[in-house]
Amino acid sequence: MGATLAAKALALMALPGVGQRKLARRLLAKSTLSATYDSFVAETGASLSSLLPACQDLIARAEDQGLGVLHYDDPGYPRLLHAARVGPPVVMFVQGKLPVQVRHPDVIRTASVAVVGTRRATKEGLREAAAVASALAAAGVSVVSGLAIGVDAAAHEGSLAAARRARGGGSGDATRVAPTVAVLGGAHDRLHPRANEGLAETILARGGAIVSEYPPGVRPNRGSFLARNRIIAGLSRAVVVIEAGERSGALSTARDGLNAGIPVLTVPARPTDVRRAGNLALLRDGAAPLIDLSDLAGALSALPEAAAALLTASTGASPTRPQPPDRSGSAAHPKGSGGPAAQAAEPAGAAALGVLEGRALAALRALGDMSFDGLLSAIDPAGLDRPPTPALLAGALVRLEVSGAVLRRDDGRFAAASPLLEGTRYGRP
C-alpha cells in the first residue's frame, strides 16, 4: 500500500502544471494523500493512469537500491515536516535510519537542529561548525545539514566526532549522542559531491540517515539544491547559520526557517567581513545571534531535555564527568618524571586523537601559552611509544589545530582553546 501511494504521488507531481509545491498545497487542504489523489483523478482521468506505470518502476528501483520510501500519509513520515510550514516533500527516499529526533511522534521531547553555511568556508568557520555540531550531538540533538563541501560537511563531521569521543571513553554518554541527517539535492544514486561519499558512508555506519525527495536517476542542479534547503529547515527545531556570504545558498535555508516560524541563529560578524555578509543580513531580518550554547538552549526552551543539556555544556564540563582511560597502559607516571603538565590527566576528547595530542593539550592547559620548543620540553614522555620529537609534535599540533582544540597565536605561540567550543570564536582562550 505504501509503495502504491508513493507511486501515485510521483504521478501527481508529473502532471503538467502540478509539481511538488502545488501538490503540497493541495495536501494541506485535503489533509491526506489519498484524498488529494482522488480529487486529482476526478479532474484528470486517464491522463494520470498513463503516468502511473513509470512511477511504479521508479519506486521499485528505489527499493532495489535499499532505500526506504515514505509518502505524506506514511506513519513513519517525519512529524516535524508535517508540522512545518515549508512545503513538505510528498515523497521521501531514505537511506539508513531516521533518528528519533525527527520521526518520533512526541516531538516536544526530542530535538534536531540544522547547522549550515557556505561551501567556501574559512578555517574558523569549519571549526565553529564542527564545534557547534559536536556539542549538539553530545546533548542528544540530531544535526541536520546538506552534505555539501564546507560548513555542511564540517557539521556532519562534528556530530560524528562527538560519537567517537563518547565511544572512546571521553566526554559524553555514547547512548545519548544523536546521529546526524544529511539532505541531498538530487537522487541517492547521483550523490553530490562525490568527494563526500566517504562521509556519507560514515553517517550511515553510525546510525544516521541520508534523505532526498528525488527518485533514482535525478541529477542535482541549482534549483534542486535550493529546494532541498526547505527540507533541512523543516526537519529542524532551529536553524544555525555558521558562515554565509551575501549570496550563500545557506541563506535560503535560514529564510525558509524564518518564514516557517522556526528559530534561526547566526554567528555575528564584523561589518567589514564580506565572508559573513549573509550573517549580518540575517540578523537584520530577525535571526538571533549565536554567541555560545546558552543561545541555542534558549531557542530550544520548549524542549527541556535538550535545553538543559546545552545549558550544562555552556557552563563547562561537569566535575563528575569520567576521565578518558590512560591509553599508555601505565597505572601512574613515575614520580619526578615531569612538572605539573606531566601529571595532568589527558583532557576529555583527547581519546579521539592520540596520547601525544592529549599530553600536548594538557601541558597547554596547565601551563598556559607556550612556544613550540617550550611545549616540546614540557611534555611527559612516560608511556609514549617513543619520546616526542619535533616532527612528531608538529604533526600532533596540526591535528589539534584542525580539531579546534589548540590555537596558534599571532606571535607563533600555542594556546589551548576553551573546553566549551574549542578553537572557535566561542572558546576565547
Coordinates of C-alpha atoms in Angstrom, one line a residue:
M1 CA 0.0 0.0 0.0
G2 CA 2.8 2.4 0.9
A3 CA 4.6 1.8 -2.4
T4 CA 1.4 2.2 -4.4
L5 CA 0.6 5.6 -2.7
A6 CA 4.1 6.8 -3.2
A7 CA 3.9 5.9 -6.9
K8 CA 0.6 7.8 -7.2
A9 CA 2.2 10.8 -5.5
L10 CA 5.0 10.8 -8.1
A11 CA 2.4 10.5 -10.9
L12 CA 0.5 13.5 -9.5
M13 CA 3.7 15.6 -9.4
A14 CA 4.4 14.6 -13.0
L15 CA 1.1 16.1 -14.2
P16 CA 1.6 19.3 -16.2
G17 CA 1.1 22.3 -14.1
V18 CA 1.2 20.4 -10.7
G19 CA 4.6 19.7 -9.3
Q20 CA 5.8 19.4 -5.7
R21 CA 4.6 22.9 -4.5
K22 CA 1.1 22.7 -5.8
L23 CA 0.6 19.2 -4.6
A24 CA 1.9 20.1 -1.1
R25 CA -0.7 23.0 -1.0
R26 CA -3.5 20.6 -2.0
L27 CA -2.3 18.1 0.7
L28 CA -2.7 20.8 3.3
A29 CA -6.2 21.5 2.1
K30 CA -7.3 17.8 1.7
S31 CA -5.2 16.6 4.7
T32 CA -4.3 13.2 3.2
L33 CA -2.5 11.9 0.1
S34 CA -5.3 9.5 -0.7
A35 CA -8.0 12.2 -0.7
T36 CA -5.7 14.5 -2.7
Y37 CA -5.1 11.7 -5.3
D38 CA -8.8 11.0 -5.6
S39 CA -9.6 14.7 -6.2
F40 CA -7.0 14.8 -9.0
V41 CA -8.3 11.6 -10.5
A42 CA -11.7 13.2 -10.8
E43 CA -10.2 16.2 -12.6
T44 CA -7.7 14.4 -14.9
G45 CA -9.0 10.9 -15.5
A46 CA -6.9 8.7 -17.9
S47 CA -4.0 11.1 -18.2
L48 CA -3.0 10.2 -14.6
S49 CA -3.3 6.5 -15.2
S50 CA -0.9 6.7 -18.1
L51 CA 1.8 8.1 -15.8
L52 CA 1.5 5.5 -13.1
P53 CA 3.5 2.6 -14.5
A54 CA 6.7 4.6 -14.9
C55 CA 6.3 6.0 -11.4
Q56 CA 5.8 2.4 -10.0
D57 CA 9.0 1.4 -11.8
L58 CA 10.8 4.3 -10.0
I59 CA 9.6 3.2 -6.6
A60 CA 10.6 -0.4 -7.3
R61 CA 14.0 0.9 -8.4
A62 CA 14.4 2.8 -5.2
E63 CA 13.5 -0.2 -3.1
D64 CA 16.0 -2.3 -5.1
Q65 CA 18.7 0.2 -4.1
G66 CA 17.9 -0.4 -0.4
L67 CA 16.0 2.9 0.1
G68 CA 13.1 3.3 2.3
V69 CA 10.2 5.1 0.6
L70 CA 7.9 7.4 2.7
H71 CA 4.9 9.2 1.5
Y72 CA 3.0 12.0 3.2
D73 CA 0.4 9.6 4.8
D74 CA 3.0 7.1 5.9
P75 CA 3.2 6.6 9.8
G76 CA 7.0 6.8 9.5
Y77 CA 6.9 10.2 7.8
P78 CA 8.7 12.8 9.9
R79 CA 6.2 14.5 12.1
L80 CA 8.4 17.7 12.0
L81 CA 7.8 18.0 8.3
H82 CA 4.0 17.6 8.8
A83 CA 4.1 20.5 11.3
A84 CA 6.5 22.7 9.4
R85 CA 5.2 25.4 7.0
V86 CA 7.9 24.7 4.4
G87 CA 6.0 22.8 1.7
P88 CA 6.7 19.3 2.9
P89 CA 8.0 16.8 0.3
V90 CA 5.2 14.5 -0.7
V91 CA 7.6 11.5 -1.1
M92 CA 10.9 10.9 0.7
F93 CA 13.6 8.4 -0.1
V94 CA 15.6 7.4 3.0
Q95 CA 18.9 5.6 3.2
G96 CA 19.7 4.5 6.8
K97 CA 17.5 5.2 9.7
L98 CA 15.8 8.4 10.5
P99 CA 16.7 9.4 14.1
V100 CA 14.0 9.6 16.7
Q101 CA 14.7 13.3 16.9
V102 CA 12.9 13.9 13.6
R103 CA 10.5 11.0 13.4
H104 CA 9.2 10.5 16.9
P105 CA 5.5 11.4 17.4
D106 CA 6.3 13.2 20.7
V107 CA 8.3 15.9 19.0
I108 CA 8.2 18.0 22.2
R109 CA 10.7 15.8 23.9
T110 CA 13.2 15.4 21.1
A111 CA 15.3 17.9 19.2
S112 CA 17.1 18.4 15.9
V113 CA 18.9 21.5 14.7
A114 CA 20.1 22.4 11.2
V115 CA 23.8 23.6 11.0
V116 CA 24.5 25.1 7.6
G117 CA 26.8 27.6 5.8
T118 CA 28.9 28.3 2.8
R119 CA 30.8 25.8 0.7
R120 CA 33.7 28.3 0.7
A121 CA 34.2 28.2 4.4
T122 CA 37.1 29.7 6.2
K123 CA 39.1 27.6 8.6
E124 CA 37.5 29.4 11.5
G125 CA 34.0 28.7 10.0
L126 CA 34.8 25.0 9.7
R127 CA 35.9 24.9 13.3
E128 CA 32.8 26.6 14.5
A129 CA 30.6 24.3 12.6
A130 CA 32.3 21.2 13.9
A131 CA 32.2 22.6 17.5
V132 CA 28.6 23.6 17.5
A133 CA 27.5 20.3 15.9
S134 CA 29.6 18.2 18.3
A135 CA 28.1 20.0 21.3
L136 CA 24.6 19.5 19.9
A137 CA 25.1 15.8 19.2
A138 CA 26.6 15.2 22.6
A139 CA 23.5 16.8 24.1
G140 CA 21.3 14.4 22.2
V141 CA 20.3 16.8 19.5
S142 CA 20.4 15.5 15.9
V143 CA 22.3 17.7 13.5
V144 CA 20.7 18.2 10.1
S145 CA 22.7 19.5 7.1
G146 CA 23.2 19.2 3.4
L147 CA 26.4 17.1 2.9
A148 CA 28.0 19.8 0.9
I149 CA 31.6 20.7 1.0
G150 CA 32.5 23.3 3.6
V151 CA 30.3 24.1 6.6
D152 CA 27.8 21.3 5.9
A153 CA 30.5 18.6 5.9
A154 CA 32.1 20.1 9.0
A155 CA 28.8 19.9 10.8
H156 CA 28.3 16.3 10.0
E157 CA 31.9 15.6 11.0
G158 CA 31.5 17.4 14.3
S159 CA 28.4 15.3 15.1
L160 CA 30.3 12.1 14.2
A161 CA 33.3 13.2 16.3
A162 CA 31.0 13.5 19.4
A163 CA 30.1 9.9 19.0
R164 CA 33.7 8.8 18.6
R165 CA 34.7 10.6 21.7
A166 CA 31.9 9.0 23.7
R167 CA 32.7 5.6 22.4
G168 CA 36.4 6.1 23.2
G169 CA 35.7 6.8 26.8
G170 CA 35.9 10.6 26.6
S171 CA 33.2 13.1 27.5
G172 CA 29.5 12.3 26.9
D173 CA 27.2 9.3 27.1
A174 CA 27.5 7.1 24.0
T175 CA 23.9 6.1 24.2
R176 CA 22.8 9.7 24.3
V177 CA 24.8 11.1 21.3
A178 CA 22.4 11.7 18.4
P179 CA 23.1 10.6 14.9
T180 CA 23.2 13.1 12.0
V181 CA 20.9 13.5 9.0
A182 CA 22.1 14.6 5.5
V183 CA 19.6 16.0 3.0
L184 CA 20.5 15.7 -0.7
G185 CA 19.8 17.9 -3.6
G186 CA 19.5 15.0 -6.0
A187 CA 18.9 11.3 -6.0
H188 CA 21.0 8.9 -3.8
D189 CA 22.5 7.3 -6.9
R190 CA 23.6 10.7 -8.1
L191 CA 25.3 11.7 -4.8
H192 CA 26.9 15.1 -5.0
P193 CA 29.7 16.0 -4.2
R194 CA 31.5 12.7 -4.9
A195 CA 34.2 13.9 -2.5
N196 CA 31.8 13.3 0.4
E197 CA 31.0 9.7 -0.5
G198 CA 33.1 8.5 2.4
L199 CA 31.4 10.9 4.8
A200 CA 28.0 9.6 3.6
E201 CA 29.1 6.1 4.3
T202 CA 30.2 7.0 7.8
I203 CA 27.0 8.8 8.6
L204 CA 25.1 5.6 7.7
A205 CA 27.5 3.4 9.6
R206 CA 27.0 5.5 12.7
G207 CA 23.2 5.2 12.6
G208 CA 22.3 8.3 10.7
A209 CA 20.3 8.9 7.6
I210 CA 20.6 10.4 4.1
V211 CA 17.3 11.6 2.7
S212 CA 16.1 13.0 -0.6
E213 CA 12.8 13.9 -2.2
Y214 CA 14.2 12.8 -5.6
P215 CA 13.7 9.3 -7.0
P216 CA 16.6 7.4 -8.6
G217 CA 18.3 8.9 -11.6
V218 CA 17.6 12.6 -10.8
R219 CA 20.8 14.7 -11.0
P220 CA 21.1 17.7 -8.7
N221 CA 21.1 21.3 -10.0
R222 CA 21.0 24.7 -8.6
G223 CA 17.2 24.7 -8.3
S224 CA 17.1 21.3 -6.6
F225 CA 19.7 22.4 -4.1
L226 CA 17.7 25.4 -3.2
A227 CA 14.6 23.3 -2.9
R228 CA 16.2 20.8 -0.6
N229 CA 17.1 23.6 1.8
R230 CA 13.4 23.9 2.9
I231 CA 13.6 20.2 4.0
I232 CA 16.7 20.9 6.1
A233 CA 14.8 23.6 7.8
G234 CA 11.6 21.6 8.1
L235 CA 13.4 18.7 9.8
S236 CA 14.8 21.0 12.5
R237 CA 13.6 22.8 15.6
A238 CA 16.1 25.6 15.0
V239 CA 18.5 26.6 12.1
V240 CA 22.1 27.7 12.8
V241 CA 24.0 29.6 10.1
I242 CA 27.7 29.5 10.8
E243 CA 29.2 31.4 7.9
A244 CA 27.4 32.8 4.8
G245 CA 28.4 35.3 2.2
E246 CA 25.9 37.6 0.6
R247 CA 24.7 35.0 -2.0
S248 CA 25.2 31.8 0.0
G249 CA 22.7 29.1 -0.5
A250 CA 22.5 28.7 3.3
L251 CA 20.6 31.9 3.4
S252 CA 17.6 30.2 1.7
T253 CA 17.6 27.5 4.5
A254 CA 17.5 30.3 7.1
R255 CA 14.8 32.2 5.3
D256 CA 12.7 29.0 4.9
G257 CA 13.1 28.7 8.7
L258 CA 12.2 32.3 9.4
N259 CA 9.1 32.1 7.1
A260 CA 8.0 28.9 8.9
G261 CA 8.4 30.4 12.3
I262 CA 11.5 28.2 13.1
P263 CA 14.1 30.0 15.3
V264 CA 17.2 31.0 13.3
L265 CA 20.5 31.8 14.9
T266 CA 23.7 33.0 13.2
V267 CA 27.2 33.8 14.3
P268 CA 27.7 37.6 14.5
A269 CA 30.4 39.2 12.3
R270 CA 32.3 42.4 11.8
P271 CA 30.6 44.7 9.3
T272 CA 33.7 44.6 7.1
D273 CA 33.7 40.7 6.9
V274 CA 32.4 40.1 3.4
R275 CA 32.6 36.3 4.0
R276 CA 29.8 36.7 6.6
A277 CA 27.8 39.4 5.0
G278 CA 24.9 36.9 4.9
N279 CA 25.1 36.5 8.7
L280 CA 24.6 40.2 9.2
A281 CA 21.7 40.3 6.7
L282 CA 20.0 37.5 8.7
L283 CA 20.5 39.5 12.0
R284 CA 18.7 42.4 10.3
D285 CA 15.9 40.0 9.1
G286 CA 15.2 38.7 12.6
A287 CA 17.7 36.0 13.3
A288 CA 19.2 35.8 16.8
P289 CA 22.9 36.0 17.5
L290 CA 24.7 32.8 18.4
I291 CA 27.3 33.7 21.0
D292 CA 27.5 30.4 22.9
L293 CA 25.5 27.3 23.6
S294 CA 23.2 29.1 26.0
D295 CA 21.7 30.9 23.0
L296 CA 20.9 27.5 21.4
A297 CA 19.4 26.4 24.7
G298 CA 17.1 29.4 24.7
A299 CA 16.0 28.7 21.1
L300 CA 15.1 25.1 22.3
S301 CA 13.5 26.2 25.5
A302 CA 10.3 24.3 24.6
L303 CA 12.4 21.1 24.6
P304 CA 13.5 21.0 28.2
E305 CA 15.8 17.9 28.0
A306 CA 17.8 19.3 25.1
A307 CA 17.9 22.8 26.5
A308 CA 19.1 21.6 29.9
A309 CA 21.9 19.5 28.3
L310 CA 23.1 22.5 26.2
L311 CA 23.0 24.8 29.3
T312 CA 25.1 22.3 31.2
A313 CA 27.6 22.2 28.3
S314 CA 27.7 26.0 28.1
T315 CA 28.9 26.3 31.7
G316 CA 31.8 23.9 31.0
A317 CA 32.5 20.3 32.0
S318 CA 30.7 18.6 34.8
P319 CA 33.1 17.8 37.7
T320 CA 31.7 14.3 37.7
R321 CA 32.4 13.7 34.1
P322 CA 34.5 10.5 33.7
Q323 CA 38.1 10.9 32.5
P324 CA 39.2 9.1 29.4
P325 CA 41.3 6.0 30.1
D326 CA 45.0 6.2 30.2
R327 CA 45.8 4.6 26.8
S328 CA 49.5 4.4 27.7
G329 CA 48.9 1.2 29.7
S330 CA 50.7 2.7 32.8
A331 CA 48.7 3.0 36.0
A332 CA 50.7 6.0 37.1
H333 CA 53.6 8.1 35.9
P334 CA 56.9 7.7 37.8
K335 CA 57.4 10.2 40.5
G336 CA 59.6 13.1 39.3
S337 CA 59.0 12.4 35.6
G338 CA 57.8 15.8 34.9
G339 CA 56.2 19.0 36.2
P340 CA 52.5 19.8 36.7
A341 CA 51.7 19.3 33.0
A342 CA 53.3 15.9 33.1
Q343 CA 50.9 14.8 35.9
A344 CA 47.8 16.4 34.3
A345 CA 45.1 14.0 33.2
E346 CA 44.5 13.8 29.5
P347 CA 41.5 16.1 28.7
A348 CA 38.2 14.8 27.5
G349 CA 38.2 14.4 23.8
A350 CA 41.9 13.5 23.6
A351 CA 40.9 9.9 23.2
A352 CA 39.6 10.8 19.7
L353 CA 43.1 12.0 18.8
G354 CA 46.0 10.3 20.5
V355 CA 48.2 10.2 23.6
L356 CA 50.7 12.7 22.3
E357 CA 48.0 15.2 21.4
G358 CA 46.4 14.7 24.8
R359 CA 49.7 15.4 26.6
A360 CA 50.4 18.5 24.5
L361 CA 46.9 19.8 25.2
A362 CA 47.2 19.0 28.9
A363 CA 50.5 20.9 29.0
L364 CA 49.0 24.0 27.4
R365 CA 46.0 23.9 29.8
A366 CA 48.2 23.5 32.8
L367 CA 51.0 26.0 31.9
G368 CA 49.3 28.4 29.5
D369 CA 50.6 29.7 26.2
M370 CA 53.9 28.2 25.1
S371 CA 56.3 28.3 22.2
F372 CA 57.0 25.1 20.2
D373 CA 60.3 24.5 21.9
G374 CA 58.8 25.1 25.4
L375 CA 55.9 22.8 24.7
L376 CA 58.3 20.1 23.4
S377 CA 60.3 20.2 26.7
A378 CA 57.1 20.2 28.9
I379 CA 55.5 17.0 27.5
D380 CA 55.9 14.0 29.7
P381 CA 57.4 11.2 27.6
A382 CA 56.4 8.4 30.1
G383 CA 54.2 5.8 28.5
L384 CA 54.6 7.1 24.9
D385 CA 55.7 4.7 22.2
R386 CA 58.7 6.9 21.6
P387 CA 60.0 10.2 23.0
P388 CA 58.3 13.2 21.3
T389 CA 60.4 14.6 18.6
P390 CA 59.9 18.0 16.8
A391 CA 58.5 16.2 13.8
L392 CA 56.0 14.2 15.9
L393 CA 54.9 17.2 17.9
A394 CA 54.5 19.3 14.7
G395 CA 52.1 16.6 13.4
A396 CA 50.2 16.5 16.7
L397 CA 49.8 20.2 16.8
V398 CA 48.4 20.2 13.2
R399 CA 45.8 17.7 14.3
L400 CA 44.9 19.7 17.4
E401 CA 44.6 22.8 15.4
V402 CA 42.3 21.2 12.8
S403 CA 40.2 19.7 15.6
G404 CA 39.9 23.1 17.2
A405 CA 41.5 22.2 20.5
V406 CA 44.5 24.4 20.0
L407 CA 45.0 27.9 18.6
R408 CA 48.2 29.4 17.2
R409 CA 48.7 33.0 18.3
D410 CA 49.9 35.7 16.0
D411 CA 53.3 35.6 17.8
G412 CA 53.6 31.8 17.0
R413 CA 52.9 30.6 20.5
F414 CA 50.3 27.9 21.0
A415 CA 47.3 28.1 23.3
A416 CA 44.6 25.7 24.5
A417 CA 41.1 26.7 23.4
S418 CA 38.2 26.8 25.9
P419 CA 36.8 23.3 26.6
L420 CA 33.3 24.6 25.6
L421 CA 33.8 25.2 21.9
E422 CA 37.4 24.6 21.3
G423 CA 39.2 26.5 18.7
T424 CA 36.3 28.8 17.8
R425 CA 35.4 32.4 18.5
Y426 CA 33.1 31.0 21.2
G427 CA 36.0 29.5 23.1
R428 CA 38.1 32.6 23.6
P429 CA 41.2 31.4 25.5

